[in-house]
């Protein structure tokens, strides 16, 4: 795909609307069957190797750590500027079907592909009707990492495409009046006139057809969510997404294999979702200048004697075992391992002396984007539907009044649950710090579960009122027994190497020429909406400046 075609994809409807938030929710899995690893799944490792992994001793002009949003933007734009790029990705390539003929597992049937090196699933919704739903699965380099960081579980995508492989695709540009609080040192005019439109174009963002939305069973849950919101005086807004809406129409019409309408999302989507593999990464590969090494995990970065940087890495097999260690050199290194991945690397490298001149802002300013989940129990006359599209398309906007935006999220269980489910993004002011734990030889995060209370309070400004109006109650069976709030997790980690603090105003790490941060670690903890459009737009802004002035 050419850059031109990437840009030509901006949906006019989307860019005019000044979107509102939603979130990438997605949900628990009602697992019934657990697969074992089929013998041919091992071939996935082979496929990764076949995609030309980097050789030990190699030298590359630009090395990008991670293949999520920030990394993919950096790779594409550097390559277009004539720079050869090698991307290093700890997860799999996700380009080879398993024994069921599909690359990705269904949300309702997690299997060996679903979790990153776990022997038991860790579904965001842990319970249903009070019963735990997690299942044993074979340990494998699966797609979703549920990383337990002290007081919070941070969900992240693993593989070529990063979070775009597992997320809900909700592609939201924050309201302009909120931007100064999100990235105070960045020129808003420039972002809204150039970089947000460029990011939306590159990502292929579009909006559900509002007329079609009114007619289909798979969005009954959202129409019920809208009705309840509006009856309590809250605005309901449509939220853009990177799902191919025409494909979803065909799914509903029964003319193509079902994907979102069959609940595919949390463990990957086999058809309609425009993950980075189909957008930025496809365009980057098409330049002929970008190579990717999947199942390679960067462990060290340090200055080389002859200039540039020495980068150490481990090659993994699909059990997570290290099968090789490699050392390469690079003129420039872009940290794009995600907020947690980049922060953990930088904190360790500073503390252990490999990058001792990094400043004291490294590891600071981390937030959860105020994520909190809850469910409401509807009356029998308000069913939310047996079939629910896994792609959310609307939400309740109470940001100005209460500091919350609540995505009306699907619960694609395949049965009628009479539940309305929500993932709220809230204005939570708490910020945590990553620190080096020398005794344990690992990086810790000091987030406390109790720090979610401001998020719960803000979400309650919406749902207490709706419950009072509708005569309904909260579900207490989704996150344990007798537990209303999903306050144990985030889908939206942000910060840890904050722009204009740990780096300069364009992501250049202070203390080292040629080292850059270009992912969610730059954003100080909250975007007021789902983060990936902002991460992409900021990366577009920063890489343009870096190419113009540093190369
Ligand atoms: P990210 O996409 O996480 O990419 C980092 C990559 O680096 C990953 O592929 C890692 O495997 C790799 N990596 C990490 N450490 C290393 C290492 N040492 N060596 C090599 N590779 C490494 O980073 N956001 C939205 O805007 N809308 C949504 O609808 C939405 N829904 C979500 C639903 C779920 C379930 C989840 C988990 C997230 C969701 N998000 C959503 C968040 C979004 O995916 C996330 O903000 C971005 O993916 C972050 O982009 P980054 O480029 O920072």
Coordinates of C-alpha atoms and ligand atoms in Angstrom, one line a residue:
X1 CA 0.0 0.0 0.0
X2 CA 1.5 3.3 -0.9
X3 CA 1.7 6.3 1.4
X4 CA -0.7 8.1 -0.9
X5 CA -3.3 5.4 -0.6
X6 CA -2.8 5.3 3.1
X7 CA -3.5 9.0 3.3
X8 CA -6.4 8.9 0.9
X9 CA -8.2 6.7 3.3
X10 CA -9.3 9.4 5.7
X11 CA -13.0 9.1 6.2
X12 CA -14.5 12.5 5.7
X13 CA -17.3 11.6 8.0
X14 CA -14.9 10.7 10.7
X15 CA -12.6 13.8 10.4
X16 CA -15.6 16.1 10.5
X17 CA -17.2 14.7 13.6
X18 CA -14.6 15.6 16.3
X19 CA -14.9 12.2 17.8
X20 CA -15.7 11.1 21.2
X21 CA -14.2 8.4 23.1
X22 CA -14.9 4.8 23.7
X23 CA -12.5 2.2 24.7
X24 CA -11.2 -1.0 23.5
X25 CA -13.0 -3.1 25.8
X26 CA -13.2 -6.7 25.3
X27 CA -14.1 -9.3 27.3
X28 CA -14.0 -12.3 29.2
X29 CA -14.1 -15.6 27.5
X30 CA -16.6 -18.3 28.3
X31 CA -14.2 -21.1 27.5
X32 CA -15.7 -24.5 27.0
X33 CA -12.9 -26.4 25.4
X34 CA -9.2 -26.2 25.8
X35 CA -7.0 -27.2 22.9
X36 CA -3.6 -28.7 23.2
X37 CA -0.8 -27.4 21.1
X38 CA -1.1 -29.2 17.7
X39 CA 2.2 -30.4 16.3
X40 CA 2.0 -28.1 13.3
X41 CA 1.7 -25.0 15.4
X42 CA 5.4 -25.4 16.0
X43 CA 5.6 -24.4 12.3
X44 CA 4.8 -20.9 13.4
X45 CA 8.3 -20.6 14.8
X46 CA 9.5 -21.8 11.4
X47 CA 7.4 -19.1 9.7
X48 CA 8.9 -16.5 11.9
X49 CA 12.4 -17.7 11.1
X50 CA 11.6 -17.7 7.4
X51 CA 10.8 -14.0 7.6
X52 CA 14.6 -13.3 7.8
X53 CA 15.5 -12.8 11.5
X54 CA 18.4 -10.5 12.1
X55 CA 21.9 -12.1 12.2
X56 CA 24.2 -11.7 15.2
X57 CA 26.9 -9.2 14.4
X58 CA 24.7 -7.3 11.9
X59 CA 24.7 -3.5 11.6
X60 CA 21.5 -1.6 10.9
X61 CA 21.0 2.1 10.4
X62 CA 17.8 2.1 12.4
X63 CA 16.6 -0.5 14.9
X64 CA 13.0 -0.3 16.2
X65 CA 12.2 -2.2 19.4
X66 CA 8.5 -3.3 19.1
X67 CA 6.0 -3.4 16.3
X68 CA 3.0 -1.6 17.8
X69 CA 1.7 1.8 16.8
X70 CA 4.8 3.9 17.5
X71 CA 7.2 1.4 16.1
X72 CA 5.2 0.9 12.9
X73 CA 4.9 4.7 12.2
X74 CA 8.7 5.0 12.8
X75 CA 9.5 2.1 10.5
X76 CA 7.3 3.3 7.6
X77 CA 8.4 7.0 7.7
X78 CA 12.1 6.1 8.1
X79 CA 11.9 3.7 5.2
X80 CA 10.2 6.2 3.0
X81 CA 13.0 8.6 3.8
X82 CA 15.5 6.1 2.5
X83 CA 16.7 4.5 5.8
X84 CA 16.9 0.8 6.2
X85 CA 15.0 -0.4 9.3
X86 CA 15.0 -3.6 11.3
X87 CA 12.1 -4.1 13.7
X88 CA 12.6 -6.4 16.7
X89 CA 9.4 -8.0 18.1
X90 CA 9.2 -10.4 21.1
X91 CA 5.9 -11.8 20.0
X92 CA 5.1 -14.0 17.0
X93 CA 4.5 -13.1 13.4
X94 CA 0.9 -14.2 13.4
X95 CA 0.9 -15.1 9.7
X96 CA 0.4 -18.9 9.9
X97 CA -2.9 -20.7 10.5
X98 CA -3.2 -23.2 13.3
X99 CA -4.7 -26.7 12.9
X100 CA -8.2 -25.2 12.8
X101 CA -7.3 -23.2 9.7
X102 CA -7.4 -19.9 11.5
X103 CA -4.6 -17.7 12.7
X104 CA -6.4 -16.5 15.8
X105 CA -8.5 -18.2 18.4
X106 CA -12.1 -17.1 19.1
X107 CA -12.9 -15.0 22.2
X108 CA -15.2 -17.7 23.5
X109 CA -12.7 -20.5 23.0
X110 CA -9.2 -19.5 24.2
X111 CA -6.5 -22.0 23.4
X112 CA -2.7 -22.2 23.2
X113 CA -2.6 -19.1 21.0
X114 CA -4.5 -16.8 23.4
X115 CA -2.0 -16.0 26.2
X116 CA 1.6 -15.0 26.5
X117 CA 3.4 -17.7 28.4
X118 CA 0.6 -18.7 30.8
X119 CA -0.7 -22.1 31.7
X120 CA -4.1 -20.7 32.6
X121 CA -6.1 -18.0 30.9
X122 CA -6.5 -14.6 32.7
X123 CA -9.7 -13.2 31.2
X124 CA -10.5 -9.6 31.9
X125 CA -14.0 -10.7 33.0
X126 CA -12.9 -13.5 35.4
X127 CA -16.4 -14.7 36.3
X128 CA -19.9 -15.3 35.0
X129 CA -22.9 -15.8 37.2
X130 CA -20.2 -15.8 40.0
X131 CA -18.4 -18.9 38.5
X132 CA -14.7 -18.5 37.5
X133 CA -14.3 -19.0 33.8
X134 CA -10.5 -19.2 33.4
X135 CA -9.2 -22.5 31.9
X136 CA -5.9 -24.3 31.6
X137 CA -4.0 -23.7 28.4
X138 CA -0.7 -24.9 27.1
X139 CA 2.2 -22.5 27.7
X140 CA 2.9 -20.7 24.4
X141 CA 4.0 -17.4 23.1
X142 CA 0.3 -16.4 22.6
X143 CA -1.2 -13.1 21.6
X144 CA -2.4 -11.5 24.8
X145 CA -0.2 -10.7 27.8
X146 CA -1.9 -10.2 31.1
X147 CA 1.1 -8.8 32.9
X148 CA 0.7 -8.6 36.6
X149 CA 2.5 -5.4 37.8
X150 CA 1.9 -5.2 41.6
X151 CA -1.6 -3.6 42.1
X152 CA -2.7 -3.9 38.5
X153 CA -2.9 -6.3 35.5
X154 CA -1.8 -4.6 32.3
X155 CA -3.2 -6.2 29.2
X156 CA -1.0 -5.9 26.1
X157 CA -0.8 -7.4 22.6
X158 CA 2.2 -9.6 21.7
X159 CA 3.2 -10.1 18.1
X160 CA 3.8 -8.2 14.9
X161 CA 1.3 -5.4 15.2
X162 CA 1.4 -5.1 19.0
X163 CA -1.8 -3.9 20.6
X164 CA -3.5 -3.6 17.3
X165 CA -3.8 -7.5 17.2
X166 CA -6.0 -7.7 20.3
X167 CA -7.7 -4.3 20.7
X168 CA -11.2 -3.2 19.9
X169 CA -10.0 -0.9 17.2
X170 CA -11.8 2.1 18.7
X171 CA -10.0 4.9 17.0
X172 CA -10.7 8.1 18.9
X173 CA -9.3 11.6 18.5
X174 CA -9.7 13.5 21.8
X175 CA -11.8 16.6 21.9
X176 CA -9.5 19.5 21.2
X177 CA -10.4 21.3 24.4
X178 CA -8.9 18.3 26.3
X179 CA -5.7 18.2 24.4
X180 CA -3.7 20.7 26.5
X181 CA -4.1 18.4 29.5
X182 CA -3.0 15.4 27.5
X183 CA 0.2 16.6 25.9
X184 CA 0.9 20.1 27.3
X185 CA 4.1 20.8 25.4
X186 CA 2.7 19.9 22.0
X187 CA 1.2 22.5 19.6
X188 CA -2.5 21.5 19.4
X189 CA -3.1 23.4 16.1
X190 CA -0.4 21.3 14.4
X191 CA -1.8 18.1 15.8
X192 CA -5.4 18.7 14.7
X193 CA -4.6 20.1 11.3
X194 CA -1.8 17.7 10.3
X195 CA -1.0 14.7 12.5
X196 CA -4.4 13.5 13.8
X197 CA -5.7 13.5 10.2
X198 CA -2.5 11.7 9.0
X199 CA -2.9 9.1 11.7
X200 CA -6.6 8.5 11.0
X201 CA -5.7 8.1 7.3
X202 CA -2.9 5.7 8.0
X203 CA -5.0 3.6 10.3
X204 CA -8.0 3.4 8.0
X205 CA -10.5 4.8 10.5
X206 CA -14.2 4.7 9.7
X207 CA -17.6 5.0 11.4
X208 CA -20.5 2.6 11.6
X209 CA -23.4 3.4 9.2
X210 CA -26.0 4.9 11.5
X211 CA -29.0 3.6 9.5
X212 CA -27.6 0.1 9.4
X213 CA -26.8 0.3 13.1
X214 CA -30.5 0.8 13.8
X215 CA -31.5 -2.4 12.1
X216 CA -29.1 -5.1 13.1
X217 CA -29.4 -7.7 15.9
X218 CA -25.7 -7.5 16.7
X219 CA -25.9 -3.9 17.9
X220 CA -29.0 -4.4 20.0
X221 CA -26.8 -4.2 23.1
X222 CA -25.6 -0.7 22.0
X223 CA -29.1 0.5 21.2
X224 CA -30.2 -0.6 24.7
X225 CA -27.1 1.2 26.1
X226 CA -28.1 4.3 24.2
X227 CA -31.7 4.2 25.4
X228 CA -30.7 4.0 29.0
X229 CA -28.1 6.7 28.7
X230 CA -30.5 9.1 27.0
X231 CA -33.3 8.5 29.4
X232 CA -30.9 9.6 32.2
X233 CA -29.9 12.7 30.2
X234 CA -26.5 11.6 29.0
X235 CA -25.3 12.1 25.4
X236 CA -24.7 8.9 23.5
X237 CA -22.1 9.3 20.7
X238 CA -20.9 7.0 17.9
X239 CA -17.3 6.1 18.1
X240 CA -15.1 5.5 15.0
X241 CA -13.2 2.2 14.6
X242 CA -10.7 0.6 12.3
X243 CA -13.0 -2.4 11.6
X244 CA -14.0 -2.7 7.9
X245 CA -17.7 -1.8 8.3
X246 CA -18.5 -3.0 4.8
X247 CA -17.1 -6.4 5.8
X248 CA -19.3 -6.4 8.9
X249 CA -22.4 -5.7 6.8
X250 CA -21.5 -8.8 4.7
X251 CA -21.0 -10.8 7.9
X252 CA -24.5 -9.9 8.9
X253 CA -25.8 -10.7 5.5
X254 CA -24.2 -14.1 5.6
X255 CA -22.1 -13.6 2.5
X256 CA -18.6 -13.8 4.1
X257 CA -17.1 -15.8 7.0
X258 CA -18.2 -14.2 10.3
X259 CA -15.6 -12.5 12.4
X260 CA -16.6 -9.6 14.6
X261 CA -20.2 -10.9 14.5
X262 CA -18.8 -14.3 15.8
X263 CA -17.1 -12.5 18.7
X264 CA -13.5 -12.5 17.4
X265 CA -11.4 -9.8 18.9
X266 CA -9.5 -10.3 22.2
X267 CA -7.4 -13.1 21.0
X268 CA -7.1 -11.7 17.5
X269 CA -9.5 -11.1 14.6
X270 CA -9.3 -13.3 11.4
X271 CA -11.0 -11.0 9.0
X272 CA -12.4 -7.4 9.2
X273 CA -10.2 -5.6 11.6
X274 CA -7.5 -3.4 10.1
X275 CA -4.7 -4.2 12.4
X276 CA -1.3 -2.6 11.8
X277 CA -0.3 -5.7 9.9
X278 CA -2.8 -4.5 7.2
X279 CA -2.0 -0.8 7.3
X280 CA 1.3 0.7 8.5
X281 CA 3.3 -2.5 8.6
X282 CA 2.1 -3.6 5.2
X283 CA 3.1 -0.2 3.8
X284 CA 6.4 -0.3 5.6
X285 CA 7.2 -3.8 4.2
X286 CA 6.2 -2.6 0.7
X287 CA 9.1 -0.1 0.7
X288 CA 11.5 -3.0 0.7
X289 CA 13.5 -1.3 3.4
X290 CA 11.9 -2.8 6.5
X291 CA 12.7 -6.3 7.9
X292 CA 11.1 -7.8 11.0
X293 CA 12.5 -10.3 13.5
X294 CA 9.6 -11.8 15.4
X295 CA 10.2 -13.9 18.6
X296 CA 13.2 -11.7 19.4
X297 CA 13.3 -9.8 22.7
X298 CA 15.6 -6.9 23.2
X299 CA 17.5 -7.1 26.6
X300 CA 20.2 -4.5 26.4
X301 CA 21.1 -1.2 24.6
X302 CA 24.4 0.5 25.3
X303 CA 26.7 2.9 23.5
X304 CA 29.1 1.2 21.1
X305 CA 32.8 2.1 21.2
X306 CA 32.8 3.0 17.5
X307 CA 29.6 5.2 17.7
X308 CA 26.0 4.1 17.6
X309 CA 24.6 1.5 19.9
X310 CA 25.1 -2.2 20.7
X311 CA 21.7 -4.0 21.1
X312 CA 21.5 -7.4 22.8
X313 CA 18.6 -9.7 22.3
X314 CA 17.3 -13.2 22.9
X315 CA 15.6 -15.3 20.2
X316 CA 12.7 -17.3 21.7
X317 CA 10.9 -20.5 20.6
X318 CA 7.1 -20.8 21.1
X319 CA 7.6 -22.2 24.6
X320 CA 9.3 -19.0 25.6
X321 CA 12.7 -20.7 25.9
X322 CA 15.8 -18.8 24.7
X323 CA 17.2 -20.5 21.6
X324 CA 19.9 -17.9 20.8
X325 CA 21.4 -14.7 22.0
X326 CA 22.4 -12.1 19.5
X327 CA 24.3 -8.8 19.5
X328 CA 23.9 -6.2 16.7
X329 CA 24.8 -2.6 16.3
X330 CA 22.6 0.3 15.2
X331 CA 23.2 3.9 14.4
X332 CA 19.8 4.8 16.0
X333 CA 17.5 2.9 18.3
X334 CA 13.8 3.6 18.6
X335 CA 12.1 2.4 21.8
X336 CA 8.6 1.3 20.8
X337 CA 8.0 -1.6 23.1
X338 CA 4.9 0.0 24.6
X339 CA 4.5 2.0 27.8
X340 CA 5.4 -1.0 30.0
X341 CA 8.0 -2.5 27.7
X342 CA 9.9 0.7 27.0
X343 CA 9.7 1.8 30.6
X344 CA 11.0 -1.5 32.0
X345 CA 13.9 -1.5 29.6
X346 CA 14.9 2.1 30.2
X347 CA 14.6 1.8 34.0
X348 CA 16.8 -1.3 34.0
X349 CA 19.3 0.1 31.6
X350 CA 19.7 3.3 33.6
X351 CA 19.9 1.4 37.0
X352 CA 22.4 -1.2 35.8
X353 CA 24.7 1.4 34.1
X354 CA 24.2 0.5 30.4
X355 CA 22.5 3.9 29.9
X356 CA 23.5 5.6 33.1
X357 CA 23.1 9.1 31.8
X358 CA 19.4 8.8 31.3
X359 CA 17.7 11.4 33.5
X360 CA 15.6 11.0 36.6
X361 CA 12.3 11.2 34.8
X362 CA 12.8 7.7 33.4
X363 CA 10.1 5.4 34.8
X364 CA 7.8 8.3 36.0
X365 CA 4.4 9.6 35.1
X366 CA 2.7 6.2 34.4
X367 CA -1.1 6.0 34.4
X368 CA -3.9 3.6 33.5
X369 CA -5.9 6.0 31.4
X370 CA -8.5 5.8 34.2
X371 CA -9.9 2.4 33.0
X372 CA -12.6 0.8 35.0
X373 CA -15.2 -1.7 34.0
X374 CA -18.7 -2.5 35.3
X375 CA -21.9 -4.3 34.3
X376 CA -25.6 -3.5 34.9
X377 CA -28.4 -6.1 35.2
X378 CA -31.2 -5.2 32.9
X379 CA -34.9 -6.1 33.2
X380 CA -36.2 -9.1 31.2
X381 CA -37.9 -6.7 28.8
X382 CA -34.5 -5.2 27.9
X383 CA -32.5 -8.1 26.4
X384 CA -29.1 -7.1 25.0
X385 CA -29.0 -9.9 22.4
X386 CA -27.5 -13.3 21.9
X387 CA -25.4 -12.2 19.1
X388 CA -23.2 -9.1 19.8
X389 CA -20.6 -7.7 17.4
X390 CA -17.3 -7.6 19.2
X391 CA -16.5 -4.1 17.9
X392 CA -17.9 -1.4 20.1
X393 CA -19.3 1.6 18.3
X394 CA -20.7 4.0 20.8
X395 CA -20.4 5.4 24.3
X396 CA -21.8 7.7 26.9
X397 CA -20.0 11.1 27.2
X398 CA -19.9 12.5 30.7
X399 CA -16.4 13.8 30.5
X400 CA -17.1 17.4 31.0
X401 CA -19.6 16.9 33.8
X402 CA -18.1 13.9 35.7
X403 CA -14.7 13.1 34.1
X404 CA -15.9 9.8 32.5
X405 CA -16.5 8.4 29.1
X406 CA -18.1 5.0 29.1
X407 CA -17.9 2.7 26.2
X408 CA -21.1 0.6 25.7
X409 CA -19.2 -2.6 25.3
X410 CA -20.3 -6.0 23.9
X411 CA -20.4 -9.2 25.9
X412 CA -20.2 -11.7 23.0
X413 CA -21.0 -14.8 25.0
X414 CA -23.4 -16.3 22.5
X415 CA -26.2 -16.4 25.1
X416 CA -28.7 -13.8 26.3
X417 CA -27.2 -12.2 29.4
X418 CA -29.6 -9.3 30.0
X419 CA -26.4 -7.4 30.9
X420 CA -25.1 -4.0 29.8
X421 CA -21.4 -3.9 30.0
X422 CA -19.2 -0.8 30.1
X423 CA -15.5 0.2 30.0
X424 CA -15.1 3.7 31.3
X425 CA -12.1 6.0 30.7
X426 CA -11.9 8.5 33.5
X427 CA -9.9 11.4 34.7
X428 CA -7.9 9.5 37.3
X429 CA -5.1 11.8 38.6
X430 CA -2.9 9.0 40.2
X431 CA 0.5 8.3 38.6
X432 CA 2.8 5.5 39.4
X433 CA 6.5 5.0 38.9
X434 CA 8.7 2.1 37.6
X435 CA 11.7 1.4 39.8
X436 CA 14.6 -1.1 39.6
X437 CA 14.4 -3.9 42.3
X438 CA 18.0 -4.9 42.5
X439 CA 17.4 -7.7 44.9
X440 CA 14.8 -9.4 42.7
X441 CA 16.6 -8.3 39.5
X442 CA 13.4 -6.9 38.0
X443 CA 11.5 -3.7 37.5
X444 CA 8.5 -2.9 39.8
X445 CA 5.5 -0.6 39.4
X446 CA 4.1 1.0 42.5
X447 CA 0.5 1.3 41.4
X448 CA -2.0 0.6 44.2
X449 CA -5.5 -1.0 43.5
X450 CA -7.0 1.6 45.8
X451 CA -5.8 4.3 43.3
X452 CA -8.8 3.3 41.1
X453 CA -11.3 4.9 43.5
X454 CA -11.4 8.3 41.7
X455 CA -12.2 6.3 38.5
X456 CA -15.0 4.4 40.3
X457 CA -16.4 7.6 41.7
X458 CA -16.5 9.2 38.2
X459 CA -18.0 6.1 36.6
X460 CA -20.7 6.2 39.3
X461 CA -21.8 9.6 38.2
X462 CA -23.1 7.8 35.1
X463 CA -24.3 4.4 36.3
X464 CA -25.8 5.3 39.7
X465 CA -28.0 7.7 37.8
X466 CA -29.0 5.2 35.1
X467 CA -29.7 2.5 37.7
X468 CA -31.9 4.8 39.7
X469 CA -33.8 5.9 36.6
X470 CA -34.2 2.3 35.2
X471 CA -34.8 0.6 38.5
X472 CA -31.8 -1.7 37.8
X473 CA -28.7 -2.8 39.7
X474 CA -25.1 -3.4 39.1
X475 CA -23.9 -6.9 38.2
X476 CA -21.8 -8.3 40.9
X477 CA -20.8 -11.6 39.2
X478 CA -18.4 -10.5 36.5
X479 CA -15.2 -9.8 38.3
X480 CA -15.5 -12.2 41.2
X481 CA -18.4 -12.9 43.6
X482 CA -20.1 -9.9 44.9
X483 CA -17.8 -7.5 43.2
X484 CA -19.1 -4.6 41.1
X485 CA -16.0 -2.9 39.7
X486 CA -13.4 -4.2 37.4
X487 CA -10.7 -2.1 39.1
X488 CA -7.9 -4.6 38.8
X489 CA -6.8 -3.9 35.2
X490 CA -6.0 -1.6 32.4
X491 CA -6.0 -1.9 28.6
X492 CA -4.4 1.5 28.2
X493 CA -1.0 1.8 29.9
X494 CA 0.5 5.2 29.2
X495 CA 3.7 7.0 30.4
X496 CA 7.0 6.0 32.0
X497 CA 9.2 8.0 29.6
X498 CA 7.2 11.2 29.3
X499 CA 7.6 13.7 26.4
X500 CA 9.5 16.8 27.3
X501 CA 10.7 15.3 30.6
X502 CA 12.5 12.0 30.0
X503 CA 12.9 13.0 26.4
X504 CA 13.0 16.3 24.6
X505 CA 9.8 17.6 23.0
X506 CA 10.2 15.1 20.1
X507 CA 11.0 11.9 21.9
X508 CA 14.8 12.2 21.8
X509 CA 16.0 10.5 25.0
X510 CA 17.9 13.1 27.1
X511 CA 21.5 12.0 27.7
X512 CA 22.0 10.1 24.5
X513 CA 22.1 11.2 20.8
X514 CA 20.4 8.7 18.5
X515 CA 18.1 7.1 21.1
X516 CA 14.4 7.8 20.8
X517 CA 11.1 6.9 22.5
X518 CA 8.2 6.8 20.1
X519 CA 5.3 4.9 21.8
X520 CA 2.7 5.2 24.5
X521 CA 5.5 5.7 27.1
X522 CA 5.6 9.3 26.0
X523 CA 2.1 10.2 27.1
X524 CA 1.7 11.1 30.7
X525 CA -1.0 8.7 31.9
X526 CA -4.3 9.8 30.3
X527 CA -5.6 10.7 26.9
X528 CA -9.3 11.2 27.9
X529 CA -10.2 8.7 25.2
X530 CA -8.8 5.5 23.8
X531 CA -5.1 6.1 23.2
X532 CA -3.9 4.6 19.9
X533 CA -4.9 7.4 17.6
X534 CA -3.0 9.8 19.9
X535 CA 0.0 7.5 20.1
X536 CA 0.0 7.2 16.3
X537 CA -0.4 11.0 15.7
X538 CA 2.3 11.9 18.1
X539 CA 4.6 9.3 16.5
X540 CA 3.9 10.9 13.1
X541 CA 4.7 14.4 14.5
X542 CA 7.9 13.3 16.1
X543 CA 9.3 11.1 13.3
X544 CA 8.8 13.9 10.8
X545 CA 10.9 16.2 12.9
X546 CA 13.5 13.6 13.6
X547 CA 13.8 12.8 9.9
X548 CA 14.1 16.4 9.0
X549 CA 16.7 17.4 11.6
X550 CA 18.6 14.3 12.8
X551 CA 19.2 12.2 9.6
Ligands
LIG1 P1 2.2 -1.7 21.7 O1 1.1 -1.6 20.7 O2 1.9 -2.3 23.0 O3 3.4 -2.4 21.0 C1 4.6 -2.7 21.7 C2 5.2 -3.9 21.1 O4 6.5 -4.1 21.6 C3 4.5 -5.2 21.4 O5 4.2 -5.9 20.2 C4 5.4 -6.0 22.3 O6 5.3 -7.4 22.1 C5 6.8 -5.5 21.8 N1 7.8 -5.5 22.9 C6 7.7 -5.2 24.2 N2 8.9 -5.4 24.8 C7 9.8 -5.8 23.8 C8 11.2 -6.2 23.9 N3 11.9 -6.1 25.0 N4 11.7 -6.6 22.7 C9 11.0 -6.7 21.6 N5 9.7 -6.4 21.5 C10 9.1 -5.9 22.6 O7 2.7 -0.2 22.0 N6 -6.7 1.5 22.3 C11 -7.5 2.2 21.5 O8 -7.2 3.3 21.2 N7 -8.7 1.7 21.1 C12 -9.1 0.5 21.5 O9 -10.2 0.0 21.1 C13 -8.3 -0.3 22.4 N8 -8.7 -1.5 22.9 C14 -7.8 -2.3 23.6 C15 -8.2 -3.6 24.0 C16 -7.3 -4.4 24.6 C17 -7.7 -5.8 25.0 C18 -6.0 -3.9 24.8 C19 -4.9 -4.8 25.5 C20 -5.6 -2.7 24.5 C21 -6.5 -1.8 23.8 N9 -6.2 -0.5 23.4 C22 -7.0 0.2 22.7 C23 -4.8 0.0 23.8 C24 -3.9 0.1 22.6 O10 -3.8 -1.2 22.0 C25 -2.5 0.5 23.1 O11 -2.6 1.8 23.6 C26 -1.5 0.5 22.0 O12 -1.3 -0.7 21.4 C27 -0.1 1.0 22.5 O13 0.7 1.2 21.4 P2 2.3 1.3 21.5 O14 2.9 1.6 20.2 O15 2.6 2.2 22.7

